[in-house]
mmCIF file of C-alpha atoms in Angstrom:
data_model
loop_
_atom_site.group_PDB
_atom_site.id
_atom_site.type_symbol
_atom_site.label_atom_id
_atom_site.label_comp_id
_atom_site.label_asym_id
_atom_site.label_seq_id
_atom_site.Cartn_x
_atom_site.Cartn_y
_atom_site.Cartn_z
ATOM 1 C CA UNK A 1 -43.572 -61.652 -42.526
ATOM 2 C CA UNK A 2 -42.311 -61.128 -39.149
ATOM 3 C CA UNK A 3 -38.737 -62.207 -40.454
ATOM 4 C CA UNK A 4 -37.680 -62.928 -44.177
ATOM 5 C CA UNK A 5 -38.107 -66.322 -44.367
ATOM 6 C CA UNK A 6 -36.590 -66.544 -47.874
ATOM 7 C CA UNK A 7 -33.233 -65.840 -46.336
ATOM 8 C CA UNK A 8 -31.957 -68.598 -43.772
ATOM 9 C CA UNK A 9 -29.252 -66.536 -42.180
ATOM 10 C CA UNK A 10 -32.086 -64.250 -40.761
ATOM 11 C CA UNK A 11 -34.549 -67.069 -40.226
ATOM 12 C CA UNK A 12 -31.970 -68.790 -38.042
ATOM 13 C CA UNK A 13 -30.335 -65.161 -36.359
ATOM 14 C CA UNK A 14 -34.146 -64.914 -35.331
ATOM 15 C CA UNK A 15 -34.701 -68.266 -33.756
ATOM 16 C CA UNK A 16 -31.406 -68.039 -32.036
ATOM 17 C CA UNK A 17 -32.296 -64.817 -30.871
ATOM 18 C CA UNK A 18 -36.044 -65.656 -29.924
ATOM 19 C CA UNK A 19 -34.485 -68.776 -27.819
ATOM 20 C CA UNK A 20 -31.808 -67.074 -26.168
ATOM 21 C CA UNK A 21 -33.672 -64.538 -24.837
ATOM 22 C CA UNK A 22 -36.527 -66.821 -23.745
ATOM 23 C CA UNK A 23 -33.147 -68.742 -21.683
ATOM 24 C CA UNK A 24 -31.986 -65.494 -20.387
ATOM 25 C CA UNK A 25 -36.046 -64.600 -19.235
ATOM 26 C CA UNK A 26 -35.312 -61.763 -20.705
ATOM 27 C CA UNK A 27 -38.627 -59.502 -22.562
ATOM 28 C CA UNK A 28 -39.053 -58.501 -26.097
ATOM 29 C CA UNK A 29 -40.602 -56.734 -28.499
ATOM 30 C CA UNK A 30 -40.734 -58.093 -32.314
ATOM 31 C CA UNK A 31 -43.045 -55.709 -35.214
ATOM 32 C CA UNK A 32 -44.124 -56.830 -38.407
ATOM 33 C CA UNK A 33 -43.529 -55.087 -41.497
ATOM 34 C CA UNK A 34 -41.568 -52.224 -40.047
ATOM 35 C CA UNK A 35 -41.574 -50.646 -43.080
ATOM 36 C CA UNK A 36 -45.172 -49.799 -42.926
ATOM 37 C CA UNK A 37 -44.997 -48.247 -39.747
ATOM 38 C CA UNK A 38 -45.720 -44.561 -39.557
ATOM 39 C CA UNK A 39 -43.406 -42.132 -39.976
ATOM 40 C CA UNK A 40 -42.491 -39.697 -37.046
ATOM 41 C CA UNK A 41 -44.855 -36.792 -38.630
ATOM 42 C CA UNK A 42 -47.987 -38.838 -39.178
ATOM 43 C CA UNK A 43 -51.153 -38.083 -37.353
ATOM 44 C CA UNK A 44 -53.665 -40.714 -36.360
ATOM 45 C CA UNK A 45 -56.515 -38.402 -35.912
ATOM 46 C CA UNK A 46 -58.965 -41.500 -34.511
ATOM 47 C CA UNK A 47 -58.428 -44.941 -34.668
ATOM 48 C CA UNK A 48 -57.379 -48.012 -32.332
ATOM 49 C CA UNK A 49 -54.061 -49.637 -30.388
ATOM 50 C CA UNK A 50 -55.447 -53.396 -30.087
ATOM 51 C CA UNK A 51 -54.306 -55.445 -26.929
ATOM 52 C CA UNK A 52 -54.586 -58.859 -27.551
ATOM 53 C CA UNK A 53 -53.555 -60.648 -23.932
ATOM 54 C CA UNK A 54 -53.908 -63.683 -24.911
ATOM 55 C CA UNK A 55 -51.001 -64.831 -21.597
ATOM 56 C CA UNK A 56 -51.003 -62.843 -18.450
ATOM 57 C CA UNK A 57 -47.715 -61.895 -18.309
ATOM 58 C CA UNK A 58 -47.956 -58.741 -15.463
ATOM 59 C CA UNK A 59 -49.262 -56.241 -18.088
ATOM 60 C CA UNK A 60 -46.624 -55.746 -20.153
ATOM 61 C CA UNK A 61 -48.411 -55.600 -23.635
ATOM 62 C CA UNK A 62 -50.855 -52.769 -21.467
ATOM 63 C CA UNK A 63 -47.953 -50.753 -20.554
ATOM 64 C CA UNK A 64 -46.489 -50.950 -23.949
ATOM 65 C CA UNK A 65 -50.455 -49.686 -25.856
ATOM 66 C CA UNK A 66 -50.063 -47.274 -23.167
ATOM 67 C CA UNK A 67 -46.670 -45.558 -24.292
ATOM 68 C CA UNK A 68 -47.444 -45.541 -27.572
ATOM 69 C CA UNK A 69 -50.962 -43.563 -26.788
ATOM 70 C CA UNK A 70 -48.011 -40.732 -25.644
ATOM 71 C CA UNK A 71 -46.829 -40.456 -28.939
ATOM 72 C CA UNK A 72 -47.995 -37.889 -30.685
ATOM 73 C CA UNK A 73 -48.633 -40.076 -34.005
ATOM 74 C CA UNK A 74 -50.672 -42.302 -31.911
ATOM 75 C CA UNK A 75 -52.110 -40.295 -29.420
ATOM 76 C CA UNK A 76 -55.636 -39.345 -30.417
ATOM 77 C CA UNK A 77 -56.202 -43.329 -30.819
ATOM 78 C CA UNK A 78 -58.138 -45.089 -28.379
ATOM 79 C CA UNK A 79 -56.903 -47.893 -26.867
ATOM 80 C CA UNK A 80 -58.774 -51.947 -26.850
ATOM 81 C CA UNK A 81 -58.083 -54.357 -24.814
ATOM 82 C CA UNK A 82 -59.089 -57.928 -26.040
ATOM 83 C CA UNK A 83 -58.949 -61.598 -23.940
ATOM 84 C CA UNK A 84 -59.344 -64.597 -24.575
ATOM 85 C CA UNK A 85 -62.037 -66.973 -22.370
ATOM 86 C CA UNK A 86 -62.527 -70.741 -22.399
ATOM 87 C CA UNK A 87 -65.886 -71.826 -22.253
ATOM 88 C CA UNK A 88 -65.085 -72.561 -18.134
ATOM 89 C CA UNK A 89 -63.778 -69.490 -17.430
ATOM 90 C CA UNK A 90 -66.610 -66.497 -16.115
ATOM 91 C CA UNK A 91 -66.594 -64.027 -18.938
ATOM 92 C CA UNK A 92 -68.519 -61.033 -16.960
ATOM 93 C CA UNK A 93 -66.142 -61.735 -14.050
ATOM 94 C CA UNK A 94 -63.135 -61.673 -16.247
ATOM 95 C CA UNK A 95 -64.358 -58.151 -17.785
ATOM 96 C CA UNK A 96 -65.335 -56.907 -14.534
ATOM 97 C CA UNK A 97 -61.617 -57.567 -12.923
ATOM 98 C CA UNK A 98 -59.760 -56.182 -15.729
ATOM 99 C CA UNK A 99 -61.918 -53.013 -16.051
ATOM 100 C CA UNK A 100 -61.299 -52.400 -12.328
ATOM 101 C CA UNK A 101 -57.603 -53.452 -12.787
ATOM 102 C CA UNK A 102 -57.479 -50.512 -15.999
ATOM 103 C CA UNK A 103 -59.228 -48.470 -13.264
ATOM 104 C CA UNK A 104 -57.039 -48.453 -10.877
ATOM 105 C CA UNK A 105 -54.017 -48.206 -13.362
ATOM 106 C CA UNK A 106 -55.898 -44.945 -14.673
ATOM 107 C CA UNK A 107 -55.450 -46.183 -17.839
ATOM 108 C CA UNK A 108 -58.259 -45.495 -20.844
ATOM 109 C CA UNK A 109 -59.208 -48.465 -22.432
ATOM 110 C CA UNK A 110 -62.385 -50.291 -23.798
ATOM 111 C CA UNK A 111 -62.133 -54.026 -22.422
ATOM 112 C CA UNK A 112 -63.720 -57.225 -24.655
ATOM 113 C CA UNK A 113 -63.877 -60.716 -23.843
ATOM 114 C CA UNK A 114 -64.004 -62.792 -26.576
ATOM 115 C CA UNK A 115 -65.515 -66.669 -26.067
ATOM 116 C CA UNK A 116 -63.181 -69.122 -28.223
ATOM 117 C CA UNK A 117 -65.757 -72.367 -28.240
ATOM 118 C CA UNK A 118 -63.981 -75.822 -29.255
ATOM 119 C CA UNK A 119 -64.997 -76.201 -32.291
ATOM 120 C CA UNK A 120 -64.396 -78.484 -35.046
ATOM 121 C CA UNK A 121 -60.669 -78.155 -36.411
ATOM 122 C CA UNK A 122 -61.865 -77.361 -40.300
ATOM 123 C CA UNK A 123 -60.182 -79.453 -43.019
ATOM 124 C CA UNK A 124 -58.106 -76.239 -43.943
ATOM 125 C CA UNK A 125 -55.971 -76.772 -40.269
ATOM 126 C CA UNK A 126 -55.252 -80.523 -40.910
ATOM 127 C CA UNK A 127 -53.802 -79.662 -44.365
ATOM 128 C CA UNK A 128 -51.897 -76.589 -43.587
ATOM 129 C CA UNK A 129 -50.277 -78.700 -40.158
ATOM 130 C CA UNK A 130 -49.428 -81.403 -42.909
ATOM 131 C CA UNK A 131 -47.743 -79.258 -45.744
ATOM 132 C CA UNK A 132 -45.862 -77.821 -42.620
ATOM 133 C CA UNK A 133 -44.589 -81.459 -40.946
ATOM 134 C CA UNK A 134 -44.380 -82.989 -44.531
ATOM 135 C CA UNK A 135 -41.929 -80.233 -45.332
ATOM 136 C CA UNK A 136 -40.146 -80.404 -41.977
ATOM 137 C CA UNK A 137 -39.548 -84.437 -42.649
ATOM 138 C CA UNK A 138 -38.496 -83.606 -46.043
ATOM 139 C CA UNK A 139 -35.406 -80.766 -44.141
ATOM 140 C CA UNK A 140 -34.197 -83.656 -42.004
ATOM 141 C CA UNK A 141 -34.108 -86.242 -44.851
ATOM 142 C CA UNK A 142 -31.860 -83.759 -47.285
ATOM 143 C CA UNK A 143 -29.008 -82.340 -45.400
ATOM 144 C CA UNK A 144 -29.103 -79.175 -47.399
ATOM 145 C CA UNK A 145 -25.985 -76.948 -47.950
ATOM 146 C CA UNK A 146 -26.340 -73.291 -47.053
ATOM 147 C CA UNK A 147 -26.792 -72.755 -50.230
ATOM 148 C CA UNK A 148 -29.450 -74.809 -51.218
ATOM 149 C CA UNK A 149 -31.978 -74.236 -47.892
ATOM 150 C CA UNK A 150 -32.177 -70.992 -49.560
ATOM 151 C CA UNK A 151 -34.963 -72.552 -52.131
ATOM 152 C CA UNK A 152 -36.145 -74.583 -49.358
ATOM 153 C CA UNK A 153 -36.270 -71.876 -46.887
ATOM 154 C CA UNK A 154 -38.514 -70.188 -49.723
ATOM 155 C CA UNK A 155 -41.597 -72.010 -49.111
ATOM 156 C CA UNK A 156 -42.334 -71.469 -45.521
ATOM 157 C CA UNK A 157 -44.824 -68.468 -45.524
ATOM 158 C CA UNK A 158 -46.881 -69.783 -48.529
ATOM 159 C CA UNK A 159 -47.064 -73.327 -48.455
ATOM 160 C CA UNK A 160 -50.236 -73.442 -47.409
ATOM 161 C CA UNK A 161 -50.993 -70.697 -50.215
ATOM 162 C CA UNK A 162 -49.762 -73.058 -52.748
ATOM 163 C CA UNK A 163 -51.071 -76.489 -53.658
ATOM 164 C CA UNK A 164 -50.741 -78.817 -51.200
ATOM 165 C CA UNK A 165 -50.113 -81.510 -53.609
ATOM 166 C CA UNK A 166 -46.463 -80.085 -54.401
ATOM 167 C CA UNK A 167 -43.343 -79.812 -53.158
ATOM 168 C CA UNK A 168 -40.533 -76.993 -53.550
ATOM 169 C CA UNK A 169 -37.729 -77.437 -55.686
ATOM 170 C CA UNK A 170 -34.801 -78.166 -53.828
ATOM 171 C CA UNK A 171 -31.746 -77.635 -55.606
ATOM 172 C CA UNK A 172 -32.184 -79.056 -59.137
ATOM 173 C CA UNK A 173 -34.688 -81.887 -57.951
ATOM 174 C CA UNK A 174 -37.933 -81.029 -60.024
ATOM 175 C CA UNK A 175 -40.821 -80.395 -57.411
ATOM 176 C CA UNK A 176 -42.643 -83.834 -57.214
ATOM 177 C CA UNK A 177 -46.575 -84.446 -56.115
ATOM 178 C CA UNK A 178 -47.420 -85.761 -52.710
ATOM 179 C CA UNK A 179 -48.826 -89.337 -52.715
ATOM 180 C CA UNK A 180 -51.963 -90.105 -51.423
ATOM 181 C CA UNK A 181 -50.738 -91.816 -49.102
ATOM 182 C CA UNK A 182 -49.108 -88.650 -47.239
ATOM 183 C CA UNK A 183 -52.102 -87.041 -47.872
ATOM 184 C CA UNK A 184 -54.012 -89.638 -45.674
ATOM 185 C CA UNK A 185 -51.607 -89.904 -43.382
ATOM 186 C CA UNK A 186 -53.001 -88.011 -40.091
ATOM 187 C CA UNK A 187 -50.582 -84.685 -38.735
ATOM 188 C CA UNK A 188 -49.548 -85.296 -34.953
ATOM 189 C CA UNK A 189 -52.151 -83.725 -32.406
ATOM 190 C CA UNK A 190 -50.074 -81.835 -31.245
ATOM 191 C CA UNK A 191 -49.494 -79.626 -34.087
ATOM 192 C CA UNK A 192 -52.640 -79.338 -35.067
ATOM 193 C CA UNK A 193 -54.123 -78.054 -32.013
ATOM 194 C CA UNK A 194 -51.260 -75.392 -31.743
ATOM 195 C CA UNK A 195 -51.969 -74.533 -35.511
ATOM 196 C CA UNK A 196 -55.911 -74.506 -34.650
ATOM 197 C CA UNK A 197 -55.440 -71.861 -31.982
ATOM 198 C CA UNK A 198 -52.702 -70.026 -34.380
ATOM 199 C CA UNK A 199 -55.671 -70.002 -36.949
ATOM 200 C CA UNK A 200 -58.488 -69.326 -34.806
ATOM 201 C CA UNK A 201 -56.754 -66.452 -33.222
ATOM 202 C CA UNK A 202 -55.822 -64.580 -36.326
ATOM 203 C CA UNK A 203 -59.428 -65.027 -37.196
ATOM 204 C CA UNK A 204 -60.520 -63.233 -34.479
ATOM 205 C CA UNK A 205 -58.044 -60.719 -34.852
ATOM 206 C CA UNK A 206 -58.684 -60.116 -38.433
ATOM 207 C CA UNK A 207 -62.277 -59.768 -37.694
ATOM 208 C CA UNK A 208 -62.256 -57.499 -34.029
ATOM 209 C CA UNK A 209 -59.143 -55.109 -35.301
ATOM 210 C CA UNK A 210 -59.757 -55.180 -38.708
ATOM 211 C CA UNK A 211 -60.121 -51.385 -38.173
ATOM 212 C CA UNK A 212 -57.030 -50.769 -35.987
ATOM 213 C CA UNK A 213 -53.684 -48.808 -36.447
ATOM 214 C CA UNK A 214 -51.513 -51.459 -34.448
ATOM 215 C CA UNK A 215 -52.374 -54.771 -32.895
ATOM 216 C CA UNK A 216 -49.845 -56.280 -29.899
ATOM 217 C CA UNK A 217 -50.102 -59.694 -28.814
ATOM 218 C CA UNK A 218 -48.010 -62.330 -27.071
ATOM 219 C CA UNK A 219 -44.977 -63.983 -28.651
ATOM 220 C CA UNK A 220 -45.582 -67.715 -28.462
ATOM 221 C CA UNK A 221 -43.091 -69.470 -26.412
ATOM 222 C CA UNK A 222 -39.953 -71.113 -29.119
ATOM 223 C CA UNK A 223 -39.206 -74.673 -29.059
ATOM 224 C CA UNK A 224 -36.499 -75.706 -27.236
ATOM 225 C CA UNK A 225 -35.983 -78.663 -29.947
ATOM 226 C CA UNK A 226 -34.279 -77.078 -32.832
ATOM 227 C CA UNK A 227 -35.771 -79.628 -35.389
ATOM 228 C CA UNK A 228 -39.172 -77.939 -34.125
ATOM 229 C CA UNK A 229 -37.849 -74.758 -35.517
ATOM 230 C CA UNK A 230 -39.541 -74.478 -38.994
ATOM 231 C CA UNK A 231 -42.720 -75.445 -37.005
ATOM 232 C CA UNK A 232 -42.819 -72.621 -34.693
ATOM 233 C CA UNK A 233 -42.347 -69.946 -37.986
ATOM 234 C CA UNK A 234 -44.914 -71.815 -39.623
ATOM 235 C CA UNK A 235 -47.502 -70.636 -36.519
ATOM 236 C CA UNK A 236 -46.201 -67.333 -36.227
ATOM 237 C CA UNK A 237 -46.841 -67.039 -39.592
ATOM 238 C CA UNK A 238 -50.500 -68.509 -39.560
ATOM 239 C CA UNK A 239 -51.042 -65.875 -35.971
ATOM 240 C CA UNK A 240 -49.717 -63.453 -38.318
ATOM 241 C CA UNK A 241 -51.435 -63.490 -41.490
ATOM 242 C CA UNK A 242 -52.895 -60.552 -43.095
ATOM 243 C CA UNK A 243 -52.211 -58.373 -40.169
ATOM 244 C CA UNK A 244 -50.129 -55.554 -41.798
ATOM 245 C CA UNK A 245 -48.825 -53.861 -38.453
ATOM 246 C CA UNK A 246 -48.639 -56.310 -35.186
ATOM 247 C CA UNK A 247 -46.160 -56.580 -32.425
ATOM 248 C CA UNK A 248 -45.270 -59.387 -30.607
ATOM 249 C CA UNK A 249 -44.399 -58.947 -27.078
ATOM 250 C CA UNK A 250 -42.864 -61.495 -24.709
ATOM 251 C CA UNK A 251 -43.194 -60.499 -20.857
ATOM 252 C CA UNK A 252 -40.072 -61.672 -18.871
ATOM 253 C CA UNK A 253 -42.656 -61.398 -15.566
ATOM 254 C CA UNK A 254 -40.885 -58.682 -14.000
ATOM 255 C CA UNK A 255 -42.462 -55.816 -15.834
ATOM 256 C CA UNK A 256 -45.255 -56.030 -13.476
ATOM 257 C CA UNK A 257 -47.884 -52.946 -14.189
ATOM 258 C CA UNK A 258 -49.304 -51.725 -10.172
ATOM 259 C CA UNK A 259 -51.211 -49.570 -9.394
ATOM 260 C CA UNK A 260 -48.287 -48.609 -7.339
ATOM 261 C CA UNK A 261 -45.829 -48.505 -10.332
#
């Protein structure tokens, strides 16, 4: 996971951290699985850096694929730049402009923009966004000690993994089925079309850099509601799944890539 969930002194340091730095407008940088990273004397002999600029934030997630190409563990591997189009926008436009912009930047880098069609939201979304606000109802029901989140806390990352039909223990309550009734009970729009995109994204990630030795992407902006909290790890963890080694990069604005930079 991006942060232990398991343990909620680090899933709340994070989410204070994540929200005061989106206050300040400050940037930052957050890897996954840091452990996994390469050590200082590994070689990538071939390979990929994937840019996934999914928010056009003045090119910081570029500028950061393009320091790491200057390492010499990454730099034999070739740098991708994926974006994402609407079915509005002009695809060949929106290739041709950031190939020029890479251009002019003199910056290496194999451009790809990727069509994300409305589709149907699958079944899969409508259950995963209800595990996650079923779970989030159940946290402001029980005012949980410290102590006890810490079983709650548990069951963030795989929820939707488990059985949709259960509960987690909390404390020494036994874990209890969900009626059919919350079953049938519809998830607010809202969350499901932020959890579609989470979904859909990773998908395409999964599939395009399947290959690659790093993937960076934007950090999706935090809720400014704390009780949204849970919510917002809940998509970074659904962005995030199954991508062993990912950044996530939030551009304050200011780090503005010219070509006179």
């Amino acid at each position: 996971a991006v942060v232990s969930t398991q343990d909620p002194s680090q899933y709340e340091s994070f989410m204070a951290a994540v929200k005061h730095i989106a206050k300040a407008n400050l940037a930052v940088a957050i890897p996954k699985n840091i452990h996994m990273w390469p050590a200082s004397e590994k070689r990538f002999d071939s390979g990929f850096i994937d840019v996934w600029w999914i928010v056009q934030d003045g090119g910081m997630l570029i500028l950061m694929a393009f320091l790491f190409q200057q390492h010499k563990v990454w730099k034999k591997c070739t740098m991708r730049i994926f974006t994402v189009a609407q079915a509005e926008d002009n695809s060949i436009q929106m290739k041709n402009d950031l190939e020029k912009f890479l251009y002019q930047l003199r910056i290496p880098a194999v451009v790809d923009v990727i069509e994300m069609t409305d589709q149907d939201i699958p079944e899969y979304t409508y259950q995963r966004t209800l595990a996650m606000e079923e779970r989030t109802n159940l946290l402001k029901k029980i005012h949980l000690s410290r102590r006890q989140s810490k079983l709650e806390v548990q069951g963030i990352s795989d929820m939707h993994r488990e059985s949709y039909r259960r509960f987690s223990l909390i404390g020494d309550k036994v874990a209890e089925a969900v009626s059919e009734d919350q079953l049938s009970r519809k998830p607010l729009e809202y969350n499901v079309r932020k959890m579609d995109t989470a979904v859909k994204l990773n998908k395409l990630i999964r599939d395009r850099s399947s290959d690659s030795h790093l993937v960076i992407t934007n950090l999706p902006p935090p809720p400014k509601d704390a009780d949204c909290d849970s919510d917002y790890m809940e998509f970074l963890e659904a962005l995030t799944e199954g991508i062993d080694r990912i950044i996530l990069v939030r551009g304050s604005g200011k780090e503005v890539v010219t070509i006179y930079s």
